[in-house]
Amino acid sequence: MSGKVYESTGMSGKVYEQCTLALGRMGVFPVRSVGSPLSTGSLKNCSVKASLDGQPSVLRIDESLSPVSFDSVVVAERDTKSEKYTSASPMNSPACLGADQLMHEVGSRVHGADFTGTPYVPVYAMLATGVISNFCQLLDPEGVRQELRLLKSLHVDGVVVDCWWGIVEAWTPQKYEWSGYRELFTIIREFQLKLQVVMAFHEFGGNDSGGVLISLPQWVLEIGKENPDIFFTDREGRRNTECLSWGIDKERVLKGRTGIEVYFDFMRSFRTEFDDFFMDGLISAVEIGLGASGELKYPSFSERMGWRYPGIGEFQCYDKYLQQNLRKAAKVRGHSIWAKGPDNAGQYISRPHETGFFCDRGDYDSYYGRFFLHWYAQSLIDHADNVLSLASLAFEDTRMVVKIPAICWWYKTTSHAAELTAGYYNSTNQDGYSPVFEVLKKHSVTMKFVWSGLQVPCQEVDEALADPEGLSWQVLNSAWDRGLTVAGQNVAPCYDREGFMRIVETSKPRNDPDHHCFLFFVYRQPSPFVQGTICFPELDYFIKSMHV
């Protein structure tokens, strides 16, 4: 092939071919989006269309493209003589288009934005979950090298690696196994890439996980069989094992340790084990997992419990420890009758107007409703404060990061029901983010916003009265107003120029008189277990725009 094909990525043709074939085989840069821009299974009408037959596609370089049409595009190929790919996305994503349509879309936007003179925003790529086995072994070292070689050629600044509590302390309390992570970090150091690590205290697994399941440690699950109240619980008594209830943060129910002591011991072990990587400056930041999906939120949207977008979710405060805390709070307030959760808040898949609690002029704004929501949100804030206090000791002089979710559905209603069940008391008469950010500021934490990136409405967005732009504006400005450093991460894989450019505009808004910008951005790659298409030049252009 002509060398021009690879100019935009800065790699030789041979290396590009090797990386493309290897990554296609690994599923690292696979080729169809997962079904949800917001979370697993949600907003399916907004997702990129699946490949027509669900079979693995063969990656090829379209050599018929002219240099003017942005050098090269990787497209999925079946029988191109008889079939064309169409788009189900309202944004007409180039990832779903045939080659002719794709290049028309790409070519029409190549010169659409000029970020010359804007701040340099580092870009990190998340490594796929599953590179470390449940026995803490690095499964495919050469495959990891090939992935890092490609990321290096795209000029990413570093990578993000999840360090799973359920893997490292899997079998015996305070017995930590880090060998697979040490081998992985050593390979990352070979490529001179920066490294951010995530202290992942939640489980992993779902419809788009490709069979990968990482539970909480087995010894914790054994405790849970005898004492299921260590887990978050909904009104019907169903236990959620995704993460531990914040009600046991200070209860010695984990083999003589409290919840926050268990987290601290894990973080301290990591800091001790990888002291050489900290001293060398390889580890640039540590993200502290504080709830479901590693985000600071209650597990109120569990698909396992029956939630589907755009359901409002359910309150998760019915384990005996949180109920004890609620009774204490009600007694202090002088209304012991309030020591209960609302009985008219609907179910996981309910809509706000279908409930007496979340509907317009509903009980959420009654004296009792305001008391309960304040207590529920304060429990989230206290959990963040408790864990971050000890994390600051473990990771002194290291940047800490906390991930904040983007719960934008029902944002245009008065109650903001989905945010309320997740722990953010952000109804129209309350600011649910400022109290959280005050705690993050107290511990000098960087706020990482999991940005949905949705701008073009589709039917499901309209039906859910979602407002991703309005939520983003509130969250980012609230954090910046309190002097927090802010970072971002995409919640769904992006493929097209339009989606990438919205991220760039949000990361460093050019009309901001205060010149705010993201400290860094984490690019979440597509799930490695689905098939579709992805255009490397689009990703390359995005990274260059963030770096300009």
JSON list of C-alpha atoms in Angstrom, two decimals, residues 213-430:
[
{"chain": "A", "resi": 213, "resn": "LEU", "atom": "CA", "xyz": [-17.28, -11.59, 35.37]},
{"chain": "A", "resi": 214, "resn": "ILE", "atom": "CA", "xyz": [-15.37, -10.08, 38.26]},
{"chain": "A", "resi": 215, "resn": "SER", "atom": "CA", "xyz": [-17.23, -10.39, 41.54]},
{"chain": "A", "resi": 216, "resn": "LEU", "atom": "CA", "xyz": [-16.44, -8.97, 44.92]},
{"chain": "A", "resi": 217, "resn": "PRO", "atom": "CA", "xyz": [-13.87, -11.07, 46.83]},
{"chain": "A", "resi": 218, "resn": "GLN", "atom": "CA", "xyz": [-15.06, -14.59, 47.56]},
{"chain": "A", "resi": 219, "resn": "TRP", "atom": "CA", "xyz": [-14.51, -14.21, 51.29]},
{"chain": "A", "resi": 220, "resn": "VAL", "atom": "CA", "xyz": [-16.79, -11.16, 51.23]},
{"chain": "A", "resi": 221, "resn": "LEU", "atom": "CA", "xyz": [-19.49, -13.07, 49.39]},
{"chain": "A", "resi": 222, "resn": "GLU", "atom": "CA", "xyz": [-19.23, -15.81, 52.03]},
{"chain": "A", "resi": 223, "resn": "ILE", "atom": "CA", "xyz": [-19.82, -13.23, 54.74]},
{"chain": "A", "resi": 224, "resn": "GLY", "atom": "CA", "xyz": [-22.78, -12.00, 52.72]},
{"chain": "A", "resi": 225, "resn": "LYS", "atom": "CA", "xyz": [-24.42, -15.41, 52.85]},
{"chain": "A", "resi": 226, "resn": "GLU", "atom": "CA", "xyz": [-24.57, -15.15, 56.64]},
{"chain": "A", "resi": 227, "resn": "ASN", "atom": "CA", "xyz": [-25.15, -11.42, 56.78]},
{"chain": "A", "resi": 228, "resn": "PRO", "atom": "CA", "xyz": [-26.76, -10.20, 53.53]},
{"chain": "A", "resi": 229, "resn": "ASP", "atom": "CA", "xyz": [-27.23, -6.73, 55.02]},
{"chain": "A", "resi": 230, "resn": "ILE", "atom": "CA", "xyz": [-23.66, -5.89, 54.04]},
{"chain": "A", "resi": 231, "resn": "PHE", "atom": "CA", "xyz": [-25.09, -5.31, 50.54]},
{"chain": "A", "resi": 232, "resn": "PHE", "atom": "CA", "xyz": [-27.36, -2.55, 49.27]},
{"chain": "A", "resi": 233, "resn": "THR", "atom": "CA", "xyz": [-31.00, -3.58, 49.47]},
{"chain": "A", "resi": 234, "resn": "ASP", "atom": "CA", "xyz": [-34.15, -2.32, 47.76]},
{"chain": "A", "resi": 235, "resn": "ARG", "atom": "CA", "xyz": [-37.62, -1.93, 49.26]},
{"chain": "A", "resi": 236, "resn": "GLU", "atom": "CA", "xyz": [-38.60, -5.52, 48.42]},
{"chain": "A", "resi": 237, "resn": "GLY", "atom": "CA", "xyz": [-35.52, -6.87, 50.21]},
{"chain": "A", "resi": 238, "resn": "ARG", "atom": "CA", "xyz": [-33.51, -7.82, 47.10]},
{"chain": "A", "resi": 239, "resn": "ARG", "atom": "CA", "xyz": [-29.76, -7.64, 47.67]},
{"chain": "A", "resi": 240, "resn": "ASN", "atom": "CA", "xyz": [-27.37, -6.06, 45.20]},
{"chain": "A", "resi": 241, "resn": "THR", "atom": "CA", "xyz": [-23.88, -7.57, 45.35]},
{"chain": "A", "resi": 242, "resn": "GLU", "atom": "CA", "xyz": [-22.31, -5.02, 43.00]},
{"chain": "A", "resi": 243, "resn": "CYS", "atom": "CA", "xyz": [-20.68, -3.19, 45.90]},
{"chain": "A", "resi": 244, "resn": "LEU", "atom": "CA", "xyz": [-20.86, -3.01, 49.69]},
{"chain": "A", "resi": 245, "resn": "SER", "atom": "CA", "xyz": [-23.46, -0.90, 51.44]},
{"chain": "A", "resi": 246, "resn": "TRP", "atom": "CA", "xyz": [-22.19, 2.35, 52.85]},
{"chain": "A", "resi": 247, "resn": "GLY", "atom": "CA", "xyz": [-24.03, 1.40, 56.01]},
{"chain": "A", "resi": 248, "resn": "ILE", "atom": "CA", "xyz": [-21.05, -0.80, 57.01]},
{"chain": "A", "resi": 249, "resn": "ASP", "atom": "CA", "xyz": [-18.40, 1.88, 56.44]},
{"chain": "A", "resi": 250, "resn": "LYS", "atom": "CA", "xyz": [-17.89, 1.96, 60.22]},
{"chain": "A", "resi": 251, "resn": "GLU", "atom": "CA", "xyz": [-19.30, -1.44, 61.19]},
{"chain": "A", "resi": 252, "resn": "ARG", "atom": "CA", "xyz": [-16.81, -4.24, 62.02]},
{"chain": "A", "resi": 253, "resn": "VAL", "atom": "CA", "xyz": [-18.56, -6.94, 60.04]},
{"chain": "A", "resi": 254, "resn": "LEU", "atom": "CA", "xyz": [-15.78, -7.90, 57.59]},
{"chain": "A", "resi": 255, "resn": "LYS", "atom": "CA", "xyz": [-13.68, -10.31, 59.65]},
{"chain": "A", "resi": 256, "resn": "GLY", "atom": "CA", "xyz": [-13.15, -7.67, 62.31]},
{"chain": "A", "resi": 257, "resn": "ARG", "atom": "CA", "xyz": [-12.67, -4.78, 59.90]},
{"chain": "A", "resi": 258, "resn": "THR", "atom": "CA", "xyz": [-14.99, -1.98, 58.81]},
{"chain": "A", "resi": 259, "resn": "GLY", "atom": "CA", "xyz": [-15.77, -1.19, 55.21]},
{"chain": "A", "resi": 260, "resn": "ILE", "atom": "CA", "xyz": [-13.45, 1.80, 55.01]},
{"chain": "A", "resi": 261, "resn": "GLU", "atom": "CA", "xyz": [-10.66, -0.13, 56.75]},
{"chain": "A", "resi": 262, "resn": "VAL", "atom": "CA", "xyz": [-10.92, -2.84, 54.08]},
{"chain": "A", "resi": 263, "resn": "TYR", "atom": "CA", "xyz": [-10.67, -0.20, 51.34]},
{"chain": "A", "resi": 264, "resn": "PHE", "atom": "CA", "xyz": [-7.74, 1.48, 53.07]},
{"chain": "A", "resi": 265, "resn": "ASP", "atom": "CA", "xyz": [-5.80, -1.77, 53.52]},
{"chain": "A", "resi": 266, "resn": "PHE", "atom": "CA", "xyz": [-6.23, -2.53, 49.82]},
{"chain": "A", "resi": 267, "resn": "MET", "atom": "CA", "xyz": [-5.05, 0.94, 48.77]},
{"chain": "A", "resi": 268, "resn": "ARG", "atom": "CA", "xyz": [-2.12, 0.85, 51.20]},
{"chain": "A", "resi": 269, "resn": "SER", "atom": "CA", "xyz": [-1.05, -2.56, 49.85]},
{"chain": "A", "resi": 270, "resn": "PHE", "atom": "CA", "xyz": [-1.14, -1.20, 46.30]},
{"chain": "A", "resi": 271, "resn": "ARG", "atom": "CA", "xyz": [0.91, 1.87, 47.25]},
{"chain": "A", "resi": 272, "resn": "THR", "atom": "CA", "xyz": [3.52, -0.30, 48.98]},
{"chain": "A", "resi": 273, "resn": "GLU", "atom": "CA", "xyz": [3.69, -2.92, 46.24]},
{"chain": "A", "resi": 274, "resn": "PHE", "atom": "CA", "xyz": [4.20, -0.40, 43.44]},
{"chain": "A", "resi": 275, "resn": "ASP", "atom": "CA", "xyz": [6.36, 2.12, 45.26]},
{"chain": "A", "resi": 276, "resn": "ASP", "atom": "CA", "xyz": [8.97, 1.94, 42.48]},
{"chain": "A", "resi": 277, "resn": "PHE", "atom": "CA", "xyz": [6.38, 2.95, 39.87]},
{"chain": "A", "resi": 278, "resn": "PHE", "atom": "CA", "xyz": [5.27, 5.89, 42.00]},
{"chain": "A", "resi": 279, "resn": "MET", "atom": "CA", "xyz": [8.88, 6.97, 42.54]},
{"chain": "A", "resi": 280, "resn": "ASP", "atom": "CA", "xyz": [9.57, 6.76, 38.79]},
{"chain": "A", "resi": 281, "resn": "GLY", "atom": "CA", "xyz": [6.57, 8.95, 38.06]},
{"chain": "A", "resi": 282, "resn": "LEU", "atom": "CA", "xyz": [4.89, 6.28, 35.92]},
{"chain": "A", "resi": 283, "resn": "ILE", "atom": "CA", "xyz": [1.64, 6.41, 37.93]},
{"chain": "A", "resi": 284, "resn": "SER", "atom": "CA", "xyz": [0.22, 9.87, 37.36]},
{"chain": "A", "resi": 285, "resn": "ALA", "atom": "CA", "xyz": [-3.13, 9.49, 39.14]},
{"chain": "A", "resi": 286, "resn": "VAL", "atom": "CA", "xyz": [-5.21, 7.08, 41.21]},
{"chain": "A", "resi": 287, "resn": "GLU", "atom": "CA", "xyz": [-8.98, 6.92, 40.79]},
{"chain": "A", "resi": 288, "resn": "ILE", "atom": "CA", "xyz": [-10.90, 5.91, 43.91]},
{"chain": "A", "resi": 289, "resn": "GLY", "atom": "CA", "xyz": [-13.97, 3.77, 43.27]},
{"chain": "A", "resi": 290, "resn": "LEU", "atom": "CA", "xyz": [-16.80, 4.98, 45.48]},
{"chain": "A", "resi": 291, "resn": "GLY", "atom": "CA", "xyz": [-19.89, 3.07, 44.36]},
{"chain": "A", "resi": 292, "resn": "ALA", "atom": "CA", "xyz": [-21.69, 1.26, 41.59]},
{"chain": "A", "resi": 293, "resn": "SER", "atom": "CA", "xyz": [-19.65, 1.05, 38.36]},
{"chain": "A", "resi": 294, "resn": "GLY", "atom": "CA", "xyz": [-16.85, 2.79, 40.24]},
{"chain": "A", "resi": 295, "resn": "GLU", "atom": "CA", "xyz": [-18.88, 6.01, 40.21]},
{"chain": "A", "resi": 296, "resn": "LEU", "atom": "CA", "xyz": [-20.04, 7.94, 43.25]},
{"chain": "A", "resi": 297, "resn": "LYS", "atom": "CA", "xyz": [-23.65, 6.72, 43.22]},
{"chain": "A", "resi": 298, "resn": "TYR", "atom": "CA", "xyz": [-26.01, 4.15, 44.69]},
{"chain": "A", "resi": 299, "resn": "PRO", "atom": "CA", "xyz": [-26.63, 1.02, 42.56]},
{"chain": "A", "resi": 300, "resn": "SER", "atom": "CA", "xyz": [-30.14, 2.24, 41.75]},
{"chain": "A", "resi": 301, "resn": "PHE", "atom": "CA", "xyz": [-30.13, 1.26, 38.06]},
{"chain": "A", "resi": 302, "resn": "SER", "atom": "CA", "xyz": [-29.32, -2.44, 38.22]},
{"chain": "A", "resi": 303, "resn": "GLU", "atom": "CA", "xyz": [-30.45, -4.37, 35.15]},
{"chain": "A", "resi": 304, "resn": "ARG", "atom": "CA", "xyz": [-30.14, -7.53, 37.22]},
{"chain": "A", "resi": 305, "resn": "MET", "atom": "CA", "xyz": [-32.93, -6.18, 39.40]},
{"chain": "A", "resi": 306, "resn": "GLY", "atom": "CA", "xyz": [-35.10, -5.39, 36.38]},
{"chain": "A", "resi": 307, "resn": "TRP", "atom": "CA", "xyz": [-34.13, -1.81, 35.58]},
{"chain": "A", "resi": 308, "resn": "ARG", "atom": "CA", "xyz": [-34.39, -0.67, 31.96]},
{"chain": "A", "resi": 309, "resn": "TYR", "atom": "CA", "xyz": [-33.81, 2.77, 30.54]},
{"chain": "A", "resi": 310, "resn": "PRO", "atom": "CA", "xyz": [-35.43, 5.21, 31.13]},
{"chain": "A", "resi": 311, "resn": "GLY", "atom": "CA", "xyz": [-36.67, 3.88, 34.44]},
{"chain": "A", "resi": 312, "resn": "ILE", "atom": "CA", "xyz": [-36.26, 6.05, 37.52]},
{"chain": "A", "resi": 313, "resn": "GLY", "atom": "CA", "xyz": [-34.57, 3.29, 39.52]},
{"chain": "A", "resi": 314, "resn": "GLU", "atom": "CA", "xyz": [-35.17, 2.52, 43.18]},
{"chain": "A", "resi": 315, "resn": "PHE", "atom": "CA", "xyz": [-33.81, 3.76, 46.49]},
{"chain": "A", "resi": 316, "resn": "GLN", "atom": "CA", "xyz": [-31.15, 1.43, 47.96]},
{"chain": "A", "resi": 317, "resn": "CYS", "atom": "CA", "xyz": [-31.36, 2.01, 51.69]},
{"chain": "A", "resi": 318, "resn": "TYR", "atom": "CA", "xyz": [-33.15, -1.00, 53.14]},
{"chain": "A", "resi": 319, "resn": "ASP", "atom": "CA", "xyz": [-30.26, -2.97, 54.63]},
{"chain": "A", "resi": 320, "resn": "LYS", "atom": "CA", "xyz": [-30.37, -2.95, 58.42]},
{"chain": "A", "resi": 321, "resn": "TYR", "atom": "CA", "xyz": [-27.33, -0.69, 58.80]},
{"chain": "A", "resi": 322, "resn": "LEU", "atom": "CA", "xyz": [-28.65, 2.15, 56.66]},
{"chain": "A", "resi": 323, "resn": "GLN", "atom": "CA", "xyz": [-32.07, 1.69, 58.27]},
{"chain": "A", "resi": 324, "resn": "GLN", "atom": "CA", "xyz": [-30.44, 2.17, 61.68]},
{"chain": "A", "resi": 325, "resn": "ASN", "atom": "CA", "xyz": [-28.84, 5.37, 60.44]},
{"chain": "A", "resi": 326, "resn": "LEU", "atom": "CA", "xyz": [-32.20, 6.56, 59.09]},
{"chain": "A", "resi": 327, "resn": "ARG", "atom": "CA", "xyz": [-33.90, 5.92, 62.42]},
{"chain": "A", "resi": 328, "resn": "LYS", "atom": "CA", "xyz": [-31.21, 7.92, 64.22]},
{"chain": "A", "resi": 329, "resn": "ALA", "atom": "CA", "xyz": [-31.59, 10.82, 61.80]},
{"chain": "A", "resi": 330, "resn": "ALA", "atom": "CA", "xyz": [-35.38, 10.82, 62.16]},
{"chain": "A", "resi": 331, "resn": "LYS", "atom": "CA", "xyz": [-35.11, 10.77, 65.96]},
{"chain": "A", "resi": 332, "resn": "VAL", "atom": "CA", "xyz": [-32.68, 13.70, 65.92]},
{"chain": "A", "resi": 333, "resn": "ARG", "atom": "CA", "xyz": [-35.10, 15.57, 63.68]},
{"chain": "A", "resi": 334, "resn": "GLY", "atom": "CA", "xyz": [-37.87, 14.89, 66.19]},
{"chain": "A", "resi": 335, "resn": "HIS", "atom": "CA", "xyz": [-40.04, 12.87, 63.80]},
{"chain": "A", "resi": 336, "resn": "SER", "atom": "CA", "xyz": [-39.45, 9.18, 64.46]},
{"chain": "A", "resi": 337, "resn": "ILE", "atom": "CA", "xyz": [-42.34, 8.35, 62.11]},
{"chain": "A", "resi": 338, "resn": "TRP", "atom": "CA", "xyz": [-40.12, 9.48, 59.24]},
{"chain": "A", "resi": 339, "resn": "ALA", "atom": "CA", "xyz": [-37.71, 6.57, 59.83]},
{"chain": "A", "resi": 340, "resn": "LYS", "atom": "CA", "xyz": [-38.75, 4.76, 56.67]},
{"chain": "A", "resi": 341, "resn": "GLY", "atom": "CA", "xyz": [-38.31, 4.94, 52.93]},
{"chain": "A", "resi": 342, "resn": "PRO", "atom": "CA", "xyz": [-41.13, 6.28, 50.73]},
{"chain": "A", "resi": 343, "resn": "ASP", "atom": "CA", "xyz": [-43.84, 3.74, 49.90]},
{"chain": "A", "resi": 344, "resn": "ASN", "atom": "CA", "xyz": [-45.01, 5.45, 46.70]},
{"chain": "A", "resi": 345, "resn": "ALA", "atom": "CA", "xyz": [-41.71, 5.84, 44.79]},
{"chain": "A", "resi": 346, "resn": "GLY", "atom": "CA", "xyz": [-42.53, 3.26, 42.11]},
{"chain": "A", "resi": 347, "resn": "GLN", "atom": "CA", "xyz": [-40.26, 0.54, 40.77]},
{"chain": "A", "resi": 348, "resn": "TYR", "atom": "CA", "xyz": [-37.06, 0.35, 38.72]},
{"chain": "A", "resi": 349, "resn": "ILE", "atom": "CA", "xyz": [-38.81, 0.87, 35.38]},
{"chain": "A", "resi": 350, "resn": "SER", "atom": "CA", "xyz": [-41.39, 3.43, 36.55]},
{"chain": "A", "resi": 351, "resn": "ARG", "atom": "CA", "xyz": [-41.67, 6.92, 35.08]},
{"chain": "A", "resi": 352, "resn": "PRO", "atom": "CA", "xyz": [-41.89, 9.93, 37.41]},
{"chain": "A", "resi": 353, "resn": "HIS", "atom": "CA", "xyz": [-45.49, 10.79, 36.59]},
{"chain": "A", "resi": 354, "resn": "GLU", "atom": "CA", "xyz": [-46.53, 7.22, 37.45]},
{"chain": "A", "resi": 355, "resn": "THR", "atom": "CA", "xyz": [-45.53, 7.64, 41.11]},
{"chain": "A", "resi": 356, "resn": "GLY", "atom": "CA", "xyz": [-46.90, 9.69, 43.96]},
{"chain": "A", "resi": 357, "resn": "PHE", "atom": "CA", "xyz": [-43.42, 10.55, 45.18]},
{"chain": "A", "resi": 358, "resn": "PHE", "atom": "CA", "xyz": [-41.72, 11.83, 42.00]},
{"chain": "A", "resi": 359, "resn": "CYS", "atom": "CA", "xyz": [-44.64, 13.34, 40.07]},
{"chain": "A", "resi": 360, "resn": "ASP", "atom": "CA", "xyz": [-45.12, 17.10, 39.82]},
{"chain": "A", "resi": 361, "resn": "ARG", "atom": "CA", "xyz": [-46.02, 18.41, 43.30]},
{"chain": "A", "resi": 362, "resn": "GLY", "atom": "CA", "xyz": [-45.30, 14.93, 44.60]},
{"chain": "A", "resi": 363, "resn": "ASP", "atom": "CA", "xyz": [-44.15, 13.88, 48.03]},
{"chain": "A", "resi": 364, "resn": "TYR", "atom": "CA", "xyz": [-40.49, 14.44, 47.14]},
{"chain": "A", "resi": 365, "resn": "ASP", "atom": "CA", "xyz": [-41.15, 18.11, 47.99]},
{"chain": "A", "resi": 366, "resn": "SER", "atom": "CA", "xyz": [-43.07, 17.46, 51.23]},
{"chain": "A", "resi": 367, "resn": "TYR", "atom": "CA", "xyz": [-41.52, 17.94, 54.65]},
{"chain": "A", "resi": 368, "resn": "TYR", "atom": "CA", "xyz": [-40.92, 14.20, 54.89]},
{"chain": "A", "resi": 369, "resn": "GLY", "atom": "CA", "xyz": [-39.65, 13.96, 51.31]},
{"chain": "A", "resi": 370, "resn": "ARG", "atom": "CA", "xyz": [-37.10, 16.72, 51.83]},
{"chain": "A", "resi": 371, "resn": "PHE", "atom": "CA", "xyz": [-35.90, 15.08, 55.06]},
{"chain": "A", "resi": 372, "resn": "PHE", "atom": "CA", "xyz": [-35.51, 11.66, 53.47]},
{"chain": "A", "resi": 373, "resn": "LEU", "atom": "CA", "xyz": [-33.76, 12.91, 50.32]},
{"chain": "A", "resi": 374, "resn": "HIS", "atom": "CA", "xyz": [-31.36, 15.02, 52.36]},
{"chain": "A", "resi": 375, "resn": "TRP", "atom": "CA", "xyz": [-30.47, 12.01, 54.54]},
{"chain": "A", "resi": 376, "resn": "TYR", "atom": "CA", "xyz": [-30.09, 9.72, 51.50]},
{"chain": "A", "resi": 377, "resn": "ALA", "atom": "CA", "xyz": [-27.79, 12.18, 49.72]},
{"chain": "A", "resi": 378, "resn": "GLN", "atom": "CA", "xyz": [-25.82, 12.90, 52.89]},
{"chain": "A", "resi": 379, "resn": "SER", "atom": "CA", "xyz": [-25.08, 9.19, 53.26]},
{"chain": "A", "resi": 380, "resn": "LEU", "atom": "CA", "xyz": [-23.44, 9.31, 49.82]},
{"chain": "A", "resi": 381, "resn": "ILE", "atom": "CA", "xyz": [-21.45, 12.40, 50.76]},
{"chain": "A", "resi": 382, "resn": "ASP", "atom": "CA", "xyz": [-20.33, 10.90, 54.07]},
{"chain": "A", "resi": 383, "resn": "HIS", "atom": "CA", "xyz": [-19.16, 7.75, 52.29]},
{"chain": "A", "resi": 384, "resn": "ALA", "atom": "CA", "xyz": [-17.03, 9.82, 49.91]},
{"chain": "A", "resi": 385, "resn": "ASP", "atom": "CA", "xyz": [-15.60, 11.82, 52.81]},
{"chain": "A", "resi": 386, "resn": "ASN", "atom": "CA", "xyz": [-14.76, 8.71, 54.85]},
{"chain": "A", "resi": 387, "resn": "VAL", "atom": "CA", "xyz": [-13.02, 6.83, 52.05]},
{"chain": "A", "resi": 388, "resn": "LEU", "atom": "CA", "xyz": [-11.18, 9.84, 50.66]},
{"chain": "A", "resi": 389, "resn": "SER", "atom": "CA", "xyz": [-9.84, 10.71, 54.12]},
{"chain": "A", "resi": 390, "resn": "LEU", "atom": "CA", "xyz": [-8.00, 7.38, 54.22]},
{"chain": "A", "resi": 391, "resn": "ALA", "atom": "CA", "xyz": [-7.14, 7.42, 50.52]},
{"chain": "A", "resi": 392, "resn": "SER", "atom": "CA", "xyz": [-5.33, 10.71, 51.13]},
{"chain": "A", "resi": 393, "resn": "LEU", "atom": "CA", "xyz": [-3.11, 8.90, 53.62]},
{"chain": "A", "resi": 394, "resn": "ALA", "atom": "CA", "xyz": [-2.41, 6.01, 51.27]},
{"chain": "A", "resi": 395, "resn": "PHE", "atom": "CA", "xyz": [-1.71, 8.18, 48.23]},
{"chain": "A", "resi": 396, "resn": "GLU", "atom": "CA", "xyz": [-0.11, 11.25, 49.71]},
{"chain": "A", "resi": 397, "resn": "ASP", "atom": "CA", "xyz": [1.32, 13.54, 47.02]},
{"chain": "A", "resi": 398, "resn": "THR", "atom": "CA", "xyz": [-0.47, 11.58, 44.27]},
{"chain": "A", "resi": 399, "resn": "ARG", "atom": "CA", "xyz": [-3.39, 13.02, 42.30]},
{"chain": "A", "resi": 400, "resn": "MET", "atom": "CA", "xyz": [-6.69, 11.38, 43.26]},
{"chain": "A", "resi": 401, "resn": "VAL", "atom": "CA", "xyz": [-9.69, 11.17, 40.95]},
{"chain": "A", "resi": 402, "resn": "VAL", "atom": "CA", "xyz": [-13.39, 10.54, 41.65]},
{"chain": "A", "resi": 403, "resn": "LYS", "atom": "CA", "xyz": [-15.87, 9.63, 38.91]},
{"chain": "A", "resi": 404, "resn": "ILE", "atom": "CA", "xyz": [-19.23, 11.44, 38.83]},
{"chain": "A", "resi": 405, "resn": "PRO", "atom": "CA", "xyz": [-22.07, 9.93, 36.75]},
{"chain": "A", "resi": 406, "resn": "ALA", "atom": "CA", "xyz": [-24.06, 11.67, 34.02]},
{"chain": "A", "resi": 407, "resn": "ILE", "atom": "CA", "xyz": [-27.68, 10.94, 34.94]},
{"chain": "A", "resi": 408, "resn": "CYS", "atom": "CA", "xyz": [-29.44, 13.10, 32.41]},
{"chain": "A", "resi": 409, "resn": "TRP", "atom": "CA", "xyz": [-32.75, 11.31, 31.91]},
{"chain": "A", "resi": 410, "resn": "TRP", "atom": "CA", "xyz": [-35.73, 13.01, 33.59]},
{"chain": "A", "resi": 411, "resn": "TYR", "atom": "CA", "xyz": [-33.53, 16.08, 34.03]},
{"chain": "A", "resi": 412, "resn": "LYS", "atom": "CA", "xyz": [-36.30, 18.24, 32.53]},
{"chain": "A", "resi": 413, "resn": "THR", "atom": "CA", "xyz": [-38.81, 17.18, 35.17]},
{"chain": "A", "resi": 414, "resn": "THR", "atom": "CA", "xyz": [-39.24, 18.96, 38.48]},
{"chain": "A", "resi": 415, "resn": "SER", "atom": "CA", "xyz": [-38.13, 16.04, 40.65]},
{"chain": "A", "resi": 416, "resn": "HIS", "atom": "CA", "xyz": [-35.11, 14.77, 38.63]},
{"chain": "A", "resi": 417, "resn": "ALA", "atom": "CA", "xyz": [-36.15, 11.31, 39.83]},
{"chain": "A", "resi": 418, "resn": "ALA", "atom": "CA", "xyz": [-33.25, 9.32, 38.36]},
{"chain": "A", "resi": 419, "resn": "GLU", "atom": "CA", "xyz": [-30.72, 11.57, 40.07]},
{"chain": "A", "resi": 420, "resn": "LEU", "atom": "CA", "xyz": [-32.58, 11.29, 43.37]},
{"chain": "A", "resi": 421, "resn": "THR", "atom": "CA", "xyz": [-32.50, 7.49, 43.50]},
{"chain": "A", "resi": 422, "resn": "ALA", "atom": "CA", "xyz": [-28.78, 7.58, 42.61]},
{"chain": "A", "resi": 423, "resn": "GLY", "atom": "CA", "xyz": [-28.10, 9.85, 45.60]},
{"chain": "A", "resi": 424, "resn": "TYR", "atom": "CA", "xyz": [-27.97, 13.34, 44.07]},
{"chain": "A", "resi": 425, "resn": "TYR", "atom": "CA", "xyz": [-30.60, 15.61, 45.63]},
{"chain": "A", "resi": 426, "resn": "ASN", "atom": "CA", "xyz": [-30.81, 17.75, 42.53]},
{"chain": "A", "resi": 427, "resn": "SER", "atom": "CA", "xyz": [-34.49, 18.56, 42.10]},
{"chain": "A", "resi": 428, "resn": "THR", "atom": "CA", "xyz": [-35.44, 21.93, 40.65]},
{"chain": "A", "resi": 429, "resn": "ASN", "atom": "CA", "xyz": [-35.30, 23.57, 44.09]},
{"chain": "A", "resi": 430, "resn": "GLN", "atom": "CA", "xyz": [-32.01, 21.97, 45.17]}
]
